[in-house]
Amino acid sequence: MSRPPLPPFNEQSAIEKVRLAEDGWNSRDAAKVAQAYTLDTRWRNRVEFVSNRADAEAFLTRKWNRELDYRLIKELWAFTGNRIAVRYAYEYRDDSGQWFRAYGNENWEFAEDGLMRARHASINEQPISEAERKFHWPLGRRPDDHPGLSSFGF
């Protein structure tokens, strides 16, 4: 199975890869999203360490079961060869109705077939009021005309 665009990345293919990842995560479909990772993918996400695709799917399922109304924007930061670095922010609420905004950076490494082999995430989050929310599109893919991450000054 191949997952274009494939490395080595140029600016356009790196931007496309980032948007495809954003679209996938905004789907909140853990089984579908997990298919973008190698069978032996390795992740560092806060205090959790994922060591294969099945663990990634389980992680995502847990994440989206507790992070409700999840909306994410990713932005290319840098790229070279088979690696991409992104900045991102996402908003969600918990089951008590408290909203949060999380900010982070991810470093990605891809196999030759375009599947992600490694994902290293650093994330900070803060509680926000519902009035402070910035991401208001309907659940799912961010519309093409919706502002990107830099537009918000995050």
XYZ file of C-alpha atoms in Angstrom:
154
model
C 0.000 0.000 0.000
C 1.281 3.446 -0.919
C 0.174 6.732 0.678
C 1.077 9.687 -1.607
C 2.569 12.152 -1.622
C 5.770 10.188 -1.196
C 9.164 11.302 0.058
C 11.404 13.001 -0.707
C 9.154 15.994 -0.131
C 9.227 19.369 -1.797
C 7.326 22.337 -0.393
C 4.112 21.582 -2.277
C 4.072 17.864 -1.458
C 4.876 18.589 2.210
C 1.976 21.072 2.404
C -0.295 18.469 0.794
C 0.848 15.773 3.252
C 0.124 18.078 6.206
C -3.361 18.918 4.925
C -4.161 15.243 4.332
C -3.098 14.474 7.911
C -5.251 17.335 9.222
C -8.222 16.115 7.213
C -7.779 12.600 8.539
C -7.579 13.641 12.165
C -10.592 15.943 11.752
C -12.573 12.921 10.562
C -12.088 11.387 14.024
C -12.184 7.959 12.355
C -9.475 6.103 14.283
C -9.477 3.028 12.031
C -9.118 5.124 8.870
C -6.481 7.448 10.351
C -4.401 4.515 11.637
C -3.992 3.290 8.041
C -1.689 6.278 7.396
C 0.947 4.767 9.732
C 3.375 1.887 9.255
C 2.628 -1.380 11.052
C 5.590 -0.669 13.353
C 4.989 3.077 13.745
C 6.494 4.694 16.834
C 4.883 7.677 18.566
C 5.618 9.883 21.513
C 2.505 11.807 22.519
C 2.708 13.540 25.906
C 3.176 10.630 28.343
C 1.980 7.926 25.952
C 4.218 5.858 23.727
C 2.754 3.985 20.773
C 4.709 1.145 19.197
C 2.532 -0.087 16.318
C -0.502 0.677 14.158
C -2.949 -1.171 16.426
C -1.753 0.886 19.410
C -2.137 4.061 17.328
C -5.746 3.161 16.519
C -6.486 2.421 20.194
C -4.855 5.713 21.221
C -6.944 7.677 18.710
C -10.145 5.931 19.770
C -9.505 6.882 23.416
C -8.555 10.424 22.411
C -11.696 11.143 20.423
C -13.947 9.470 22.986
C -12.872 12.069 25.537
C -12.031 15.056 23.279
C -15.496 15.978 21.999
C -16.254 18.399 19.138
C -12.574 18.129 18.109
C -11.355 20.566 15.433
C -7.706 20.754 14.347
C -5.550 22.986 12.165
C -2.035 21.896 11.143
C 0.572 24.027 9.400
C 3.849 23.079 7.753
C 6.855 24.308 9.711
C 9.767 22.622 7.901
C 10.597 19.628 5.708
C 13.532 17.733 4.280
C 13.808 14.384 2.543
C 11.404 12.044 4.361
C 10.730 14.309 7.349
C 8.131 16.989 8.029
C 7.699 19.261 11.059
C 4.325 20.849 11.781
C 2.738 23.271 14.218
C -0.857 22.799 15.162
C -3.694 23.864 17.401
C -6.927 22.104 18.177
C -10.022 22.805 20.219
C -12.304 20.375 21.995
C -14.574 20.091 24.987
C -14.735 17.432 27.651
C -17.893 15.681 28.832
C -18.478 18.366 31.481
C -18.638 21.050 28.761
C -15.228 22.647 29.507
C -13.486 23.810 26.325
C -9.734 23.510 25.746
C -7.249 24.680 23.149
C -4.135 22.594 22.647
C -1.016 23.839 20.873
C 1.822 21.707 19.685
C 4.558 20.670 17.362
C 5.035 17.329 15.674
C 8.040 15.821 13.954
C 7.164 13.162 11.406
C 9.305 10.601 9.592
C 7.943 8.684 6.601
C 8.763 5.358 5.007
C 9.355 5.209 1.256
C 5.682 4.232 0.705
C 4.468 7.479 2.312
C 3.255 5.874 5.556
C 4.320 7.631 8.746
C 7.003 5.657 10.563
C 7.532 8.015 13.514
C 5.530 10.789 15.175
C 6.978 12.849 18.014
C 4.455 15.287 19.517
C 4.886 18.036 22.090
C 1.591 19.487 23.301
C 0.414 22.140 25.736
C -3.210 22.907 26.420
C -5.241 25.434 28.311
C -8.856 25.714 29.326
C -10.792 28.312 27.334
C -14.324 29.607 27.521
C -16.758 28.736 24.764
C -16.642 32.421 23.730
C -12.846 32.137 23.194
C -13.199 29.369 20.612
C -11.812 30.159 17.165
C -12.581 26.949 15.226
C -16.286 26.969 14.361
C -16.637 24.995 11.129
C -19.014 22.003 11.097
C -17.377 18.832 12.428
C -15.154 17.167 9.843
C -12.789 18.629 7.265
C -11.819 22.277 7.708
C -13.275 24.241 4.770
C -10.712 25.465 2.241
C -11.723 29.086 2.859
C -11.351 28.838 6.639
C -8.305 30.692 8.031
C -5.195 28.668 8.719
C -3.214 28.514 11.906
C -1.049 31.595 11.276
C -4.174 33.713 10.779
C -4.956 33.284 14.485
C -1.518 34.260 15.718
C -1.065 30.959 17.538
